[in-house]
Tab-separated table of C-alpha atoms in Angstrom:
chain	number	residue	atom	x	y	z
A	1173	UNK	CA	83.764	-79.808	-125.414
A	1174	UNK	CA	86.641	-77.881	-126.879
A	1175	UNK	CA	88.634	-75.702	-124.334
A	1176	UNK	CA	91.131	-72.910	-125.157
A	1177	UNK	CA	94.134	-71.495	-123.257
A	1178	UNK	CA	93.941	-67.831	-122.310
A	1179	UNK	CA	96.207	-67.037	-125.328
A	1180	UNK	CA	94.151	-68.966	-127.744
A	1181	UNK	CA	90.970	-67.369	-126.411
A	1182	UNK	CA	92.661	-63.939	-126.801
A	1183	UNK	CA	93.371	-64.533	-130.417
A	1184	UNK	CA	89.851	-65.667	-131.090
A	1185	UNK	CA	88.503	-62.560	-129.343
A	1186	UNK	CA	90.930	-60.330	-131.216
A	1187	UNK	CA	92.627	-58.980	-127.939
A	1188	UNK	CA	95.925	-59.544	-126.270
A	1189	UNK	CA	96.453	-62.367	-123.757
A	1190	UNK	CA	96.894	-59.687	-120.975
A	1191	UNK	CA	93.257	-58.300	-121.756
A	1192	UNK	CA	91.915	-61.896	-121.689
A	1193	UNK	CA	93.744	-62.656	-118.318
A	1194	UNK	CA	92.147	-59.379	-116.851
A	1195	UNK	CA	88.698	-60.390	-118.063
A	1196	UNK	CA	89.087	-63.959	-116.463
A	1197	UNK	CA	90.453	-62.403	-113.264
A	1198	UNK	CA	87.468	-60.134	-113.152
A	1199	UNK	CA	85.154	-63.045	-113.608
A	1200	UNK	CA	83.919	-61.846	-117.076
A	1201	UNK	CA	85.144	-65.077	-118.531
A	1202	UNK	CA	85.108	-68.337	-116.507
A	1203	UNK	CA	88.138	-70.499	-116.468
A	1204	UNK	CA	89.056	-73.889	-115.155
A	1205	UNK	CA	92.482	-75.582	-114.644
A	1206	UNK	CA	93.714	-78.499	-116.566
A	1207	UNK	CA	95.875	-81.359	-115.152
A	1208	UNK	CA	99.117	-79.340	-115.410
A	1209	UNK	CA	97.540	-76.111	-113.838
A	1210	UNK	CA	96.914	-74.004	-117.029
A	1211	UNK	CA	93.836	-71.884	-117.032
A	1212	UNK	CA	91.429	-73.001	-119.788
A	1213	UNK	CA	88.290	-71.391	-121.085
A	1214	UNK	CA	85.359	-73.569	-122.067
A	1215	UNK	CA	84.755	-73.369	-125.886
A	1216	UNK	CA	81.274	-71.843	-125.581
A	1217	UNK	CA	82.440	-69.004	-123.224
A	1218	UNK	CA	84.528	-66.989	-125.796
A	1219	UNK	CA	81.605	-67.375	-128.260
A	1220	UNK	CA	79.051	-66.004	-125.880
A	1221	UNK	CA	81.517	-63.423	-124.632
A	1222	UNK	CA	82.403	-62.167	-128.120
A	1223	UNK	CA	78.637	-61.795	-128.873
A	1224	UNK	CA	78.221	-59.741	-125.609
A	1225	UNK	CA	81.256	-57.553	-126.356
A	1226	UNK	CA	80.151	-56.988	-129.970
A	1227	UNK	CA	76.730	-55.947	-128.854
A	1228	UNK	CA	78.093	-53.543	-126.398
A	1229	UNK	CA	80.720	-52.015	-128.551
A	1230	UNK	CA	78.360	-50.125	-130.784
A	1231	UNK	CA	76.574	-48.349	-127.900
A	1232	UNK	CA	79.852	-47.349	-126.248
A	1233	UNK	CA	81.678	-46.201	-129.417
A	1234	UNK	CA	78.610	-44.023	-130.424
A	1235	UNK	CA	78.385	-45.722	-133.795
A	1236	UNK	CA	75.257	-45.336	-135.832
A	1237	UNK	CA	72.704	-48.225	-135.598
A	1238	UNK	CA	72.519	-50.360	-138.751
A	1239	UNK	CA	70.875	-53.591	-139.762
A	1240	UNK	CA	74.250	-54.833	-141.064
A	1241	UNK	CA	75.054	-57.665	-138.720
A	1242	UNK	CA	78.668	-58.374	-139.877
A	1243	UNK	CA	80.562	-55.353	-138.607
A	1244	UNK	CA	84.314	-55.434	-137.959
A	1245	UNK	CA	85.546	-52.259	-136.160
A	1246	UNK	CA	89.227	-51.529	-136.779
A	1247	UNK	CA	91.749	-49.080	-138.090
A	1248	UNK	CA	92.491	-48.001	-141.587
A	1249	UNK	CA	96.075	-49.306	-142.573
A	1250	UNK	CA	96.135	-48.360	-146.333
A	1251	UNK	CA	94.214	-46.108	-148.848
A	1252	UNK	CA	95.127	-46.665	-152.485
A	1253	UNK	CA	93.432	-44.477	-155.086
A	1254	UNK	CA	93.211	-45.487	-158.785
A	1255	UNK	CA	91.723	-43.413	-161.672
A	1256	UNK	CA	88.240	-44.791	-161.170
A	1257	UNK	CA	88.420	-47.340	-158.197
A	1258	UNK	CA	90.083	-47.363	-154.804
A	1259	UNK	CA	91.112	-49.832	-152.220
A	1260	UNK	CA	90.883	-49.392	-148.348
A	1261	UNK	CA	92.406	-51.822	-146.023
A	1262	UNK	CA	91.182	-52.125	-142.409
A	1263	UNK	CA	92.761	-54.280	-139.625
A	1264	UNK	CA	90.090	-55.382	-137.312
A	1265	UNK	CA	91.728	-57.431	-134.571
A	1266	UNK	CA	93.395	-60.376	-136.229
A	1267	UNK	CA	91.415	-59.851	-139.489
A	1268	UNK	CA	92.544	-57.745	-142.511
A	1269	UNK	CA	89.616	-56.599	-144.573
A	1270	UNK	CA	90.026	-55.033	-148.073
A	1271	UNK	CA	87.222	-52.886	-149.478
A	1272	UNK	CA	87.102	-51.980	-153.110
A	1273	UNK	CA	85.112	-48.844	-153.770
A	1274	UNK	CA	84.854	-46.103	-156.384
A	1275	UNK	CA	87.414	-43.285	-155.992
A	1276	UNK	CA	84.443	-40.935	-155.651
A	1277	UNK	CA	83.139	-42.820	-152.633
A	1278	UNK	CA	86.637	-42.939	-150.969
A	1279	UNK	CA	87.055	-39.128	-151.551
A	1280	UNK	CA	83.640	-38.493	-150.041
A	1281	UNK	CA	84.323	-40.630	-146.979
A	1282	UNK	CA	87.853	-39.345	-146.491
A	1283	UNK	CA	89.468	-42.426	-144.762
A	1284	UNK	CA	93.062	-41.952	-143.752
A	1285	UNK	CA	95.643	-44.318	-142.365
A	1286	UNK	CA	95.348	-44.617	-138.627
A	1287	UNK	CA	91.673	-43.597	-138.687
A	1288	UNK	CA	89.028	-45.764	-136.896
A	1289	UNK	CA	86.627	-47.384	-139.340
A	1290	UNK	CA	84.165	-50.239	-139.380
A	1291	UNK	CA	83.992	-52.661	-142.176
A	1292	UNK	CA	80.470	-53.960	-142.789
A	1293	UNK	CA	80.261	-57.104	-144.815
A	1294	UNK	CA	77.388	-58.531	-146.841
A	1295	UNK	CA	77.875	-61.687	-148.903
A	1296	UNK	CA	75.807	-64.128	-150.662
A	1297	UNK	CA	78.319	-66.888	-149.975
A	1298	UNK	CA	80.157	-67.397	-146.777
A	1299	UNK	CA	82.521	-70.291	-146.220
A	1300	UNK	CA	83.493	-71.398	-142.728
A	1301	UNK	CA	86.628	-73.324	-141.733
A	1302	UNK	CA	87.499	-74.777	-138.415
A	1303	UNK	CA	90.761	-76.340	-137.051
């Protein structure tokens, strides 16, 4: 079974190491020690915890309910308007998502740099890599 250090688990969960440590200290994530005394998290625990956090995030943030399952809450980092199309960049934890939309849609939505936004992704082809 794969185990992760607090720092590695934090990166996987899209939070800082201090947040992951607080979650471990509070018992929200179970840790064990390796032979040199580092706290490790079992590989299944970050997966289950991220699902739990993801399900709770929508209710807490007051977001609309939707059938789109691949939601990435984050912050708008760039808005570029062209004559017909536009690009909106969102940083969601360690993930940068780029949305290409019509200029009209962006003007209607009104995203601005620094604004909270959720990128919702639908794809007919998803590729998964692992280390």
